Coordinates of N, CA, C and O in Angstrom, one line a residue:
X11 N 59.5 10.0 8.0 CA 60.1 10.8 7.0 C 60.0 10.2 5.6 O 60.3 9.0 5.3
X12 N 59.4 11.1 4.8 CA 59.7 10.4 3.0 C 60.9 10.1 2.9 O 61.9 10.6 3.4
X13 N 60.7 8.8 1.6 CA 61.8 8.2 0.9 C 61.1 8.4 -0.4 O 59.9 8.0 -0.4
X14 N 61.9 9.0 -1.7 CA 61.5 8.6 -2.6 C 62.1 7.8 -3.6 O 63.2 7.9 -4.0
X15 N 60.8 6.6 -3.9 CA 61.2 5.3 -4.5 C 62.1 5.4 -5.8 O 61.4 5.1 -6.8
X16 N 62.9 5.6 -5.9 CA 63.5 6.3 -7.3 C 63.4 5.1 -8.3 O 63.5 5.6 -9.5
X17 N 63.2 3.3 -8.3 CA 62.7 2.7 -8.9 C 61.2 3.5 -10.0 O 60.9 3.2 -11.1
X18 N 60.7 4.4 -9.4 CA 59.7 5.1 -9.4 C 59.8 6.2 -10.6 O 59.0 6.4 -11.5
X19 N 61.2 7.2 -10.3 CA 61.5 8.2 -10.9 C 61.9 8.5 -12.3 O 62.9 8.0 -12.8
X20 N 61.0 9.4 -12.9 CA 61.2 9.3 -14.1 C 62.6 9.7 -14.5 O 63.2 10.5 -13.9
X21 N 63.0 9.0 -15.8 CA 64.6 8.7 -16.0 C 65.0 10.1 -16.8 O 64.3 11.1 -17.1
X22 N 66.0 9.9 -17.0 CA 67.1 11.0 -17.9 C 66.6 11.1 -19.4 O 66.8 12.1 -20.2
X23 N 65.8 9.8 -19.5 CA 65.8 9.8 -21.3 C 64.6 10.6 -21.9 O 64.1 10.3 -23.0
X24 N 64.1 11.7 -21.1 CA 63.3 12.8 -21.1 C 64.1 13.6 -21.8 O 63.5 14.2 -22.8
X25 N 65.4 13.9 -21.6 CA 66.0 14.8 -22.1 C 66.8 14.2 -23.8 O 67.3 15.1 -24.5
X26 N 66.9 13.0 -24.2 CA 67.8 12.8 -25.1 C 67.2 13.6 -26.4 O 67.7 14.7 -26.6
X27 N 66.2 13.3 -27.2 CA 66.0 14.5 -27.8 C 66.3 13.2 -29.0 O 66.2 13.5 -30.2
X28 N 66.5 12.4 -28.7 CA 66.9 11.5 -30.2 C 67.0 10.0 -30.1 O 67.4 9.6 -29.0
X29 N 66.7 8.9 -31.2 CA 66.8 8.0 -31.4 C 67.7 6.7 -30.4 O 68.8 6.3 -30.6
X30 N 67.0 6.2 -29.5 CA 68.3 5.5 -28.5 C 69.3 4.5 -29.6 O 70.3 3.9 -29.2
X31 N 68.8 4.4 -30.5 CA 70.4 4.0 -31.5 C 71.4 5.3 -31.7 O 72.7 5.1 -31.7
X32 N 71.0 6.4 -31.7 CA 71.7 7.1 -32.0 C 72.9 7.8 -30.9 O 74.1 8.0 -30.8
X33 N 71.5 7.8 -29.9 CA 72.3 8.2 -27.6 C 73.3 7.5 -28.1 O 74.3 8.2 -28.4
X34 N 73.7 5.7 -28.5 CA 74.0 4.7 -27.4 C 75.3 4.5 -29.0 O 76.1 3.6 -29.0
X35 N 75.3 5.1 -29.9 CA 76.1 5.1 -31.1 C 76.9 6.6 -30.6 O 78.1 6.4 -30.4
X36 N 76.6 7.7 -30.4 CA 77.1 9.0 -29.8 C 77.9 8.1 -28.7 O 79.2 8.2 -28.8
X37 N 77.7 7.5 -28.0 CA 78.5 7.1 -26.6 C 80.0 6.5 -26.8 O 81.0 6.7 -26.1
X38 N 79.5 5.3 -28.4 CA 81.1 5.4 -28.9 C 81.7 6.1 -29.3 O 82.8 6.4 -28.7
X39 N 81.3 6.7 -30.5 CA 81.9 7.9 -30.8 C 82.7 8.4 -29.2 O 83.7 7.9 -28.8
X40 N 81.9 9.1 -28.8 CA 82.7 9.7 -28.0 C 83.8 9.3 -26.8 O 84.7 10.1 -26.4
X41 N 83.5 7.9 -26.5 CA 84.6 7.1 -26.0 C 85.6 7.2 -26.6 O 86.7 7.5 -26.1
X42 N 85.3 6.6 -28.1 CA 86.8 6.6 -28.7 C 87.2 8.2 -30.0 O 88.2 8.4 -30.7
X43 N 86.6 8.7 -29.8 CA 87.5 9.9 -30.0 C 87.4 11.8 -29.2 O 88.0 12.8 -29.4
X44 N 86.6 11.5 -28.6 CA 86.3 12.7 -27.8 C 87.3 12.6 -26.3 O 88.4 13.2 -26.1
X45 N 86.6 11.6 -25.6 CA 86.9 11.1 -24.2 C 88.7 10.5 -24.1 O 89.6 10.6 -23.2
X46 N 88.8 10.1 -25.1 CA 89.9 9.6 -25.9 C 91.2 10.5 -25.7 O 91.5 11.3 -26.5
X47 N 92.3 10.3 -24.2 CA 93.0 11.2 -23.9 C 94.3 11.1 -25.4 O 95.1 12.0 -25.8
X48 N 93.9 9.6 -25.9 CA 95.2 9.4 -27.1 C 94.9 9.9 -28.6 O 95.4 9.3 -29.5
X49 N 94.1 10.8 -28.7 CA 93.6 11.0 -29.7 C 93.6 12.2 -29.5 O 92.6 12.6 -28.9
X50 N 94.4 13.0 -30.0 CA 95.3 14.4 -29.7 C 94.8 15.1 -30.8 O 94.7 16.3 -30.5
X51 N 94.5 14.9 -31.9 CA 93.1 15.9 -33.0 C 92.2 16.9 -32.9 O 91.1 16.8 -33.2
X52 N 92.5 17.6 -32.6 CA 91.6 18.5 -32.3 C 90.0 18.5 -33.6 O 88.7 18.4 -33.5
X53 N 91.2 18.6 -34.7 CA 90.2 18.9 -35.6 C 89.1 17.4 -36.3 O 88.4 17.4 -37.3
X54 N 89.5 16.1 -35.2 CA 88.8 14.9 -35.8 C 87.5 14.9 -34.8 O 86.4 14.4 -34.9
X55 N 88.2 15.5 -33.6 CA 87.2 15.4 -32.6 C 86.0 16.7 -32.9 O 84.9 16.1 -32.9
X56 N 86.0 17.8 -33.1 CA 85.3 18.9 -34.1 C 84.1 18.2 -34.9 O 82.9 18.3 -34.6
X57 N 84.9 17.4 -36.0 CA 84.4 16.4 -37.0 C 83.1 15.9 -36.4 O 81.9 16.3 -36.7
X58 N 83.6 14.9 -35.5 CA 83.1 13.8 -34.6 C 82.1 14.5 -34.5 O 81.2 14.4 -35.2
X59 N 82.2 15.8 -33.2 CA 81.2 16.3 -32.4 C 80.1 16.9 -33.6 O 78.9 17.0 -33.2
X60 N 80.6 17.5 -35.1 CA 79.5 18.3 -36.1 C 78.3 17.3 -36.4 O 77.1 17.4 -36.5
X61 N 79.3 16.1 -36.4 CA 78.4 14.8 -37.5 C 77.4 14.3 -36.6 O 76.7 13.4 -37.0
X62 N 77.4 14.7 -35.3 CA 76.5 14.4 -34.3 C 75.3 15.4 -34.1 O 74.3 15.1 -33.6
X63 N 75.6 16.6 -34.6 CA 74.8 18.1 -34.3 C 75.3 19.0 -33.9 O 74.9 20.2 -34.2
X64 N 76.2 18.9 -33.3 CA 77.1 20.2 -32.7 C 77.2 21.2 -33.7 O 77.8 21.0 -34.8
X65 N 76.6 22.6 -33.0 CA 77.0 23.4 -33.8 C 78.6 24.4 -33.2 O 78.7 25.1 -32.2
X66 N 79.6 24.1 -34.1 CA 80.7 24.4 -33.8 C 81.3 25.8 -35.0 O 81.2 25.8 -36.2
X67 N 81.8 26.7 -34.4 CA 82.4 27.8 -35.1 C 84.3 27.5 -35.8 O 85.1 26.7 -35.4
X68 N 84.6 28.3 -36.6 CA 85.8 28.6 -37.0 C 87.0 28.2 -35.9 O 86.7 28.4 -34.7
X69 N 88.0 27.7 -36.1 CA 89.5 28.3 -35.0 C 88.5 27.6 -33.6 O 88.3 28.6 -32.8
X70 N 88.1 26.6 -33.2 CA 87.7 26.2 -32.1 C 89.2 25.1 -32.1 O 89.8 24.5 -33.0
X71 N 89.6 25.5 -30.2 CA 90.1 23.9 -30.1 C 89.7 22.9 -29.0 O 89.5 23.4 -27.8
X72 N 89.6 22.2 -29.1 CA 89.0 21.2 -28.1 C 89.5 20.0 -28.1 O 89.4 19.0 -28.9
X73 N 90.4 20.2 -26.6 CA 91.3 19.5 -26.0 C 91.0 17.8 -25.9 O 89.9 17.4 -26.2
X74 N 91.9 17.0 -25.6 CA 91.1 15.6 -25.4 C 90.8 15.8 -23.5 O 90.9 16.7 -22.6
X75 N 90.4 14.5 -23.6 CA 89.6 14.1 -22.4 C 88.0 15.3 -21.6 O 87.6 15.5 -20.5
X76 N 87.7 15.8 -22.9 CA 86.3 16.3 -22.6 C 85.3 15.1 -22.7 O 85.7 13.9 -22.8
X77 N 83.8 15.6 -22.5 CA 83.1 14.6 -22.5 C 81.9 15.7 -23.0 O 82.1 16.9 -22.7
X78 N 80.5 15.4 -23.8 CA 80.1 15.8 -24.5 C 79.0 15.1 -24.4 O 78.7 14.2 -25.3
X79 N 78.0 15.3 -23.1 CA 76.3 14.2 -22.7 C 75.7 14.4 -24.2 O 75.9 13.3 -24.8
X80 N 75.1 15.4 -25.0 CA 74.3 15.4 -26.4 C 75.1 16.3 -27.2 O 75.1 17.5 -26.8
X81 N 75.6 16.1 -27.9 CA 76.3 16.9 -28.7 C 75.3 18.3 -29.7 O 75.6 19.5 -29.9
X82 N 74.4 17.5 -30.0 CA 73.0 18.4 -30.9 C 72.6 19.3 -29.9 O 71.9 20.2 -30.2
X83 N 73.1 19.2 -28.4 CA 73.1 20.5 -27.3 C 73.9 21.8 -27.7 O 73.4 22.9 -27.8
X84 N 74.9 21.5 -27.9 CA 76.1 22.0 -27.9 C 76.2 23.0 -29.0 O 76.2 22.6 -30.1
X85 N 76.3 24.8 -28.7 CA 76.9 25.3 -29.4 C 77.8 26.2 -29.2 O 77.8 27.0 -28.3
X86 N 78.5 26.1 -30.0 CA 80.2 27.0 -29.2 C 80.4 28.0 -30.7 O 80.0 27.6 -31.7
X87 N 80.8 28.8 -30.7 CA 81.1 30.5 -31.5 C 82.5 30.2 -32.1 O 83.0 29.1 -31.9
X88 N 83.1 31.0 -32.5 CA 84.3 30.8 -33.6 C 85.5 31.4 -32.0 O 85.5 32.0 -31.0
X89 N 86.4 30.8 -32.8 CA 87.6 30.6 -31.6 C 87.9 30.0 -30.3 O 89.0 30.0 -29.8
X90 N 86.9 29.6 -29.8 CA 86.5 28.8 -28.2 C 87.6 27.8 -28.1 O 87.6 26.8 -28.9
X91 N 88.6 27.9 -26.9 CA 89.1 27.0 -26.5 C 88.7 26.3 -25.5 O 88.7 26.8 -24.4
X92 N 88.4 24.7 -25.8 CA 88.1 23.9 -24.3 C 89.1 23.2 -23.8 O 89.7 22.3 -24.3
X93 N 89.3 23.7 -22.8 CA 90.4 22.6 -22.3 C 90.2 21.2 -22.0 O 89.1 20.6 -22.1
X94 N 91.3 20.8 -21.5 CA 91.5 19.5 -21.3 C 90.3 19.0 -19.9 O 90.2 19.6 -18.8
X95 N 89.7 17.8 -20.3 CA 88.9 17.7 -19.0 C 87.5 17.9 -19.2 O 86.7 17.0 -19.0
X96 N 87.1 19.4 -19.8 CA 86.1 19.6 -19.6 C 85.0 18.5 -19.9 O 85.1 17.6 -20.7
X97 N 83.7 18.8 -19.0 CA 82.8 17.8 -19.5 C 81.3 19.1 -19.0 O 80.9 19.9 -18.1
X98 N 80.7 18.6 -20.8 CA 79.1 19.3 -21.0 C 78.4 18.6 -20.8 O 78.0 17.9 -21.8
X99 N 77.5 18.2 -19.2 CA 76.7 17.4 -19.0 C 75.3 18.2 -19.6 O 74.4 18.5 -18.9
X100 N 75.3 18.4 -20.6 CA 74.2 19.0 -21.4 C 73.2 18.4 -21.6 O 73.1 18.1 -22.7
X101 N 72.2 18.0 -20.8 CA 70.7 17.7 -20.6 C 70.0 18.9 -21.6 O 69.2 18.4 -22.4
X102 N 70.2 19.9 -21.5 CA 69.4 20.8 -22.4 C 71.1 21.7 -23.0 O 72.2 21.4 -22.7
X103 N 70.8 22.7 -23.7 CA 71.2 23.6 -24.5 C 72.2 24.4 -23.5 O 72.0 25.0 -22.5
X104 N 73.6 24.1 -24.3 CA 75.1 24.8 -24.2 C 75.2 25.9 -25.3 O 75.3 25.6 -26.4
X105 N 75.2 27.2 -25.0 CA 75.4 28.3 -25.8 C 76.4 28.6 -25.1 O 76.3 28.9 -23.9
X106 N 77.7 28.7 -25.9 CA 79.4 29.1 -26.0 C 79.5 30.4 -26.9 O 79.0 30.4 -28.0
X107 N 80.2 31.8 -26.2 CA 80.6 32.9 -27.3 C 81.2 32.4 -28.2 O 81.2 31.2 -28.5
X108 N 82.0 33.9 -28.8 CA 83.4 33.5 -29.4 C 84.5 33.9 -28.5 O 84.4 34.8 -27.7
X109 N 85.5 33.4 -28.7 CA 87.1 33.9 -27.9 C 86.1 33.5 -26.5 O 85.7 34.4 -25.9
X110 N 85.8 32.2 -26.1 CA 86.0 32.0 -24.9 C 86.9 30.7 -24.5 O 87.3 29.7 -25.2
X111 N 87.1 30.8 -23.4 CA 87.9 29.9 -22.7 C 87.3 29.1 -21.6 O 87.1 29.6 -20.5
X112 N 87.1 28.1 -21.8 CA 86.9 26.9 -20.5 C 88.2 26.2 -20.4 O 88.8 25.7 -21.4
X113 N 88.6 26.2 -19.1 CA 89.7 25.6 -19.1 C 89.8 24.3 -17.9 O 88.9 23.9 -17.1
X114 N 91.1 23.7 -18.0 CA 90.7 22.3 -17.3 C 90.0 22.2 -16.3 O 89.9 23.1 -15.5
X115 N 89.3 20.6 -16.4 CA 88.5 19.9 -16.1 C 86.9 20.5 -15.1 O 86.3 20.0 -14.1
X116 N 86.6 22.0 -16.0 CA 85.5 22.5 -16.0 C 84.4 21.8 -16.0 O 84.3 21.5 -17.1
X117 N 83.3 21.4 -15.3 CA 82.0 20.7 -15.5 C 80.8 21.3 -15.6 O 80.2 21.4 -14.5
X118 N 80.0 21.8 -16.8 CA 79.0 22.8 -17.0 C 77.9 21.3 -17.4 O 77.9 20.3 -18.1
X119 N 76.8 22.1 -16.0 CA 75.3 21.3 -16.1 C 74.4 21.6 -15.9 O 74.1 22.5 -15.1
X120 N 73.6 21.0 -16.8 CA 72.4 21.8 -17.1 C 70.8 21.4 -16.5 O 69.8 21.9 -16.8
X121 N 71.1 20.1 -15.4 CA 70.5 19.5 -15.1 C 70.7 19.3 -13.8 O 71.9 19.1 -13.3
X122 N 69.0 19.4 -13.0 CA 69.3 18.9 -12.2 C 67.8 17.8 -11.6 O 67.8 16.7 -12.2
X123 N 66.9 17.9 -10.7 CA 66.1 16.7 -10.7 C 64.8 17.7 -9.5 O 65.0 18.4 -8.5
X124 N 64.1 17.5 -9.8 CA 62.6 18.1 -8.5 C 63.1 16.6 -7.2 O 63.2 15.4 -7.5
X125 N 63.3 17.1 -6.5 CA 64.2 16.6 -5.2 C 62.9 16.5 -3.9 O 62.7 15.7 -3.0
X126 N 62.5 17.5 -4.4 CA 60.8 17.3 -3.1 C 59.7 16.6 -3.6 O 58.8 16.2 -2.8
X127 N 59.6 16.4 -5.0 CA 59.0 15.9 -5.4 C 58.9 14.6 -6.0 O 58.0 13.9 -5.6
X128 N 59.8 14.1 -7.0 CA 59.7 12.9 -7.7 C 60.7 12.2 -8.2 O 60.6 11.0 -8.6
X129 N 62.2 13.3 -8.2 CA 63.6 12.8 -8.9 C 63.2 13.3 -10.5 O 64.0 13.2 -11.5
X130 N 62.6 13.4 -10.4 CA 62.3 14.3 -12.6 C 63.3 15.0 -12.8 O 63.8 15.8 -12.0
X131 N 63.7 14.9 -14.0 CA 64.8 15.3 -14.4 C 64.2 17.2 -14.6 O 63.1 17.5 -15.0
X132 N 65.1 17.9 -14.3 CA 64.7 19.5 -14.5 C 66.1 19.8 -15.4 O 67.2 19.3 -15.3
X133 N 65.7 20.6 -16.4 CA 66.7 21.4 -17.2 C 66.5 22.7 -17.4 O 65.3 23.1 -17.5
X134 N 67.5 23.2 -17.5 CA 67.5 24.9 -18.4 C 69.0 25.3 -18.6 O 70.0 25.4 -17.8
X135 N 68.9 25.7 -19.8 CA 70.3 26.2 -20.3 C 71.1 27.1 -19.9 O 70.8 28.1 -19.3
X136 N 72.5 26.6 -20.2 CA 73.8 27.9 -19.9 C 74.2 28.6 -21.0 O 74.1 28.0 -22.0
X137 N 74.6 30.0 -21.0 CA 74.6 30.4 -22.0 C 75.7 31.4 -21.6 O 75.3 32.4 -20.9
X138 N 76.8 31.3 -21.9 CA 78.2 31.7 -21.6 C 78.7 32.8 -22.9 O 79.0 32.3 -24.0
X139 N 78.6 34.4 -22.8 CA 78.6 35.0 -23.6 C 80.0 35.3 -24.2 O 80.9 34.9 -23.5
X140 N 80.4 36.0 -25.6 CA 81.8 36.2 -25.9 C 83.4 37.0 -25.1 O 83.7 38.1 -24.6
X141 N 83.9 36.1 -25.2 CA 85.0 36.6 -24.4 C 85.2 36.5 -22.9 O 86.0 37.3 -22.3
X142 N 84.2 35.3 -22.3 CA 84.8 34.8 -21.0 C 85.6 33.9 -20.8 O 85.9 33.0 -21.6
X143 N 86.1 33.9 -19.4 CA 87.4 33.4 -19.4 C 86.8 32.5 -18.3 O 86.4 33.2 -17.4
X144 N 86.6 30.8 -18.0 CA 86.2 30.5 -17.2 C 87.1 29.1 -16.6 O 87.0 28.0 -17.0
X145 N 87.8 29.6 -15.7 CA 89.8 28.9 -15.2 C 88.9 27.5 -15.0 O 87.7 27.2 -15.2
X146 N 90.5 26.7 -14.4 CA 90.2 25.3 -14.5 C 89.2 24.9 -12.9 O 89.2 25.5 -11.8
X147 N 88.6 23.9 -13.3 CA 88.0 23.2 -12.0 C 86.6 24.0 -11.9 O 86.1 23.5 -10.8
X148 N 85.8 24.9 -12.5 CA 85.0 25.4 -11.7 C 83.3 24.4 -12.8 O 83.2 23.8 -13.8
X149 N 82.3 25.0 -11.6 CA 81.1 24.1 -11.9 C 80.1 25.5 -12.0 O 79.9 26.5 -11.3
X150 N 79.8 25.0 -13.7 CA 78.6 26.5 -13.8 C 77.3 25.7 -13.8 O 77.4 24.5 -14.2
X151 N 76.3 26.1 -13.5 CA 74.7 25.0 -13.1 C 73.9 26.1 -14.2 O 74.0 27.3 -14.4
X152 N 73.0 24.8 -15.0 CA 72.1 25.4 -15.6 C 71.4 26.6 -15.0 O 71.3 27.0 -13.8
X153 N 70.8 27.1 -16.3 CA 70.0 28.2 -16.1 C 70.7 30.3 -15.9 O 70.3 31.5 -15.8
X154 N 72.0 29.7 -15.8 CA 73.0 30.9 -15.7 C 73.3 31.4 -16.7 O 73.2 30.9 -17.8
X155 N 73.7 32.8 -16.4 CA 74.1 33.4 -18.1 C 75.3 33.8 -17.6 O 75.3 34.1 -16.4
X156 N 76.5 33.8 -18.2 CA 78.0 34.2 -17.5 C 78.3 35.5 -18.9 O 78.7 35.4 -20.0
X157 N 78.0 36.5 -18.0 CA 78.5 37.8 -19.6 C 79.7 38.2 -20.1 O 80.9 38.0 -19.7
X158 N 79.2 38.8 -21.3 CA 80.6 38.9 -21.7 C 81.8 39.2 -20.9 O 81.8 39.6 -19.8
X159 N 83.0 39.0 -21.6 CA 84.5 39.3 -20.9 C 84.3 39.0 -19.6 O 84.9 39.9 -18.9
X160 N 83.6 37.9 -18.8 CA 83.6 37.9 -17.5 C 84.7 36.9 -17.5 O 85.0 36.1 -18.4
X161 N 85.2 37.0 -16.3 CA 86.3 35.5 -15.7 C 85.7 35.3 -14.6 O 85.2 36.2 -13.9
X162 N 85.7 33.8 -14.2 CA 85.6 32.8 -13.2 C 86.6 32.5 -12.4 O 87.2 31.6 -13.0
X163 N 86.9 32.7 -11.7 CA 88.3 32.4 -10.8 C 88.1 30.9 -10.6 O 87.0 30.3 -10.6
X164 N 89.5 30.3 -10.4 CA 89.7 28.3 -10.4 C 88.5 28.1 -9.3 O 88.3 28.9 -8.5
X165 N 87.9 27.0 -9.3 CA 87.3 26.2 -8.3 C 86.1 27.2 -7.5 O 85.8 27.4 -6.3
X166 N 85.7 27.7 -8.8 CA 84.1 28.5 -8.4 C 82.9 27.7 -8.7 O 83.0 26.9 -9.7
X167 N 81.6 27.7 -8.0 CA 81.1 27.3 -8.3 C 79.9 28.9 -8.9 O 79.8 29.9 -8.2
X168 N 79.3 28.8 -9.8 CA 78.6 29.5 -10.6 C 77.0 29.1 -10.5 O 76.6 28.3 -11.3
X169 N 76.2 29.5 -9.7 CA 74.8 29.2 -9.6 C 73.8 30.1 -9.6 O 72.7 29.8 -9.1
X170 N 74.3 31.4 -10.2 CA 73.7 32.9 -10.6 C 74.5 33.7 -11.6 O 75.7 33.3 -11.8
X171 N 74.1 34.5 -12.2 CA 74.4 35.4 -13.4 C 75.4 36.2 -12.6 O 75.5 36.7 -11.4
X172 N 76.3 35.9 -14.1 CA 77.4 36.7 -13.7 C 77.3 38.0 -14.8 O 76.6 38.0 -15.9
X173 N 78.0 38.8 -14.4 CA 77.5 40.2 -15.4 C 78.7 40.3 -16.0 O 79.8 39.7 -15.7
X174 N 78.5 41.3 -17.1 CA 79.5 41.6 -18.2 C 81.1 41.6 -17.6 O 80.9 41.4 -16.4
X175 N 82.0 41.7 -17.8 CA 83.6 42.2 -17.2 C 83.6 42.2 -15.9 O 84.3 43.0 -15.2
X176 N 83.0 41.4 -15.5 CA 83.1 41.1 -13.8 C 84.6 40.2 -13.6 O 85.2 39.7 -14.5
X177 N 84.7 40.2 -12.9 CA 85.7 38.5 -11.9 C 84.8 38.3 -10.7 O 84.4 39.1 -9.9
X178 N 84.6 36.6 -10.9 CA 83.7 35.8 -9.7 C 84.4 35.2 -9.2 O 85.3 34.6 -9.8
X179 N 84.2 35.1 -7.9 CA 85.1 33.2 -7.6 C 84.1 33.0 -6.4 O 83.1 33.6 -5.9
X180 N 84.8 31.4 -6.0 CA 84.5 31.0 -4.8 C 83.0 30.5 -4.9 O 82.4 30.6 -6.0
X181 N 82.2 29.6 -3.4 CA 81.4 28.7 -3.7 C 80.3 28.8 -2.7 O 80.3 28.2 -1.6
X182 N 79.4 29.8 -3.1 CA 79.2 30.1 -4.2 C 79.7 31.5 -4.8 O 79.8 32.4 -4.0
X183 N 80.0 31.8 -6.2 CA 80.6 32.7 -6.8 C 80.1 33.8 -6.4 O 78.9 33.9 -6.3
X184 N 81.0 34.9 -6.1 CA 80.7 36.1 -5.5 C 81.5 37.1 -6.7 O 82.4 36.6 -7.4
X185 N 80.9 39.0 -6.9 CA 82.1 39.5 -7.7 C 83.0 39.6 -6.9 O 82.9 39.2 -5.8
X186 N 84.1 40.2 -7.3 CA 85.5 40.2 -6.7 C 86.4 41.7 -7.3 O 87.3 42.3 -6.9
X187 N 85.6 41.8 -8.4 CA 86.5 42.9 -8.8 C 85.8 43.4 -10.4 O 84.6 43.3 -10.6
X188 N 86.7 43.9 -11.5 CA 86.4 44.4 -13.2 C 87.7 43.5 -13.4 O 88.7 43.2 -12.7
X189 N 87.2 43.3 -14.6 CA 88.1 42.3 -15.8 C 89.3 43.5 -16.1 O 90.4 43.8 -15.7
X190 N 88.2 44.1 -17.3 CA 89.1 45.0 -18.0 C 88.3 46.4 -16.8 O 87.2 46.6 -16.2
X191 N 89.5 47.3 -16.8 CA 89.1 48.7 -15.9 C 88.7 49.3 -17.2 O 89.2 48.8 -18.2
X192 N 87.6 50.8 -17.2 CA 87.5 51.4 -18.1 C 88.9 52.4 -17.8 O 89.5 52.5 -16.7
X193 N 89.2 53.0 -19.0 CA 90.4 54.4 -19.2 C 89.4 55.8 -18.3 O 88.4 56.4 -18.5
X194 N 90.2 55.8 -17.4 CA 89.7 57.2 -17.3 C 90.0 58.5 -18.0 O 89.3 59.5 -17.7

């Protein structure tokens, strides 16, 4: 049976996208005021995350104890609340609506590795449209699109497109129902 020598395997820093002074200077930053459960700011952590690349909208709040892999990944729309916890293992590109909700200790990734072949890092983006609602605990995997006004039910895992005003849950995410019903 294969073993692959992962001594061998090409690393993560495929994806940084930037200067390793800069990775390994982001990493404090974010220790001490992102990751930073005592640093209750919403609006310093914002700061933090802009002066890094993040592109961030109006009326965002963003809880402590998130975690934030490349920030210059990261774009979130006007009003987005992240809860407490969350962490953007963003190897590649986070597109956030507006008026959406991630809520605690959510983990969206965008990465994952050729497993038959080499351990290479593989990426493709999430891209979470306006006005989803996605509860605490659940794991969305790159390459998904979660549509508008859709909700995630707690402790889903998300590994295919979810469509507009849906409700998903469960592992792997199934529909379950309509968000909003139309008026008859």
């Amino acid at each position: 049976m294969r073993v692959i020598d992962l001594a061998d395997a090409p690393g993560e820093k495929t994806a940084w996208d930037r200067p390793k002074a800069q990775v390994y200077l982001w990493a404090i930053v974010e220790l001490l005021l992102i990751t930073n459960a005592w640093q209750v700011s919403s609006t310093l952590r914002i700061r933090a995350l802009r002066l890094f690349g993040a592109e961030i909208g109006d009326g965002v709040i963003f809880r402590p104890r998130t975690r934030v892999k490349f920030p210059w990944k990261l774009h979130i729309g006007d009003r987005a609340w992240i809860g407490e916890g969350v962490w953007f293992h963003n190897q590649d590109h986070i597109h956030i609506g507006s008026d959406v909700v991630i809520s605690q200790e959510t983990f969206l990734t965008t990465g994952t590795h050729a497993y038959r072949r080499d351990m290479s890092l593989l990426t493709r983006p999430i891209l979470i449209e306006s006005g989803v609602w996605i509860t605490s605990r659940c794991m969305v995997l790159g390459g998904v699109t979660v549509g508008t006004s859709a909700l995630v039910k707690p402790m889903s895992l998300v590994s295919e497109d979810v469509a507009p005003n849906t409700i998903v849950g469960g592992n792997p995410a199934r529909p379950l129902g309509t968000r909003f019903p139309t008026a008859a």
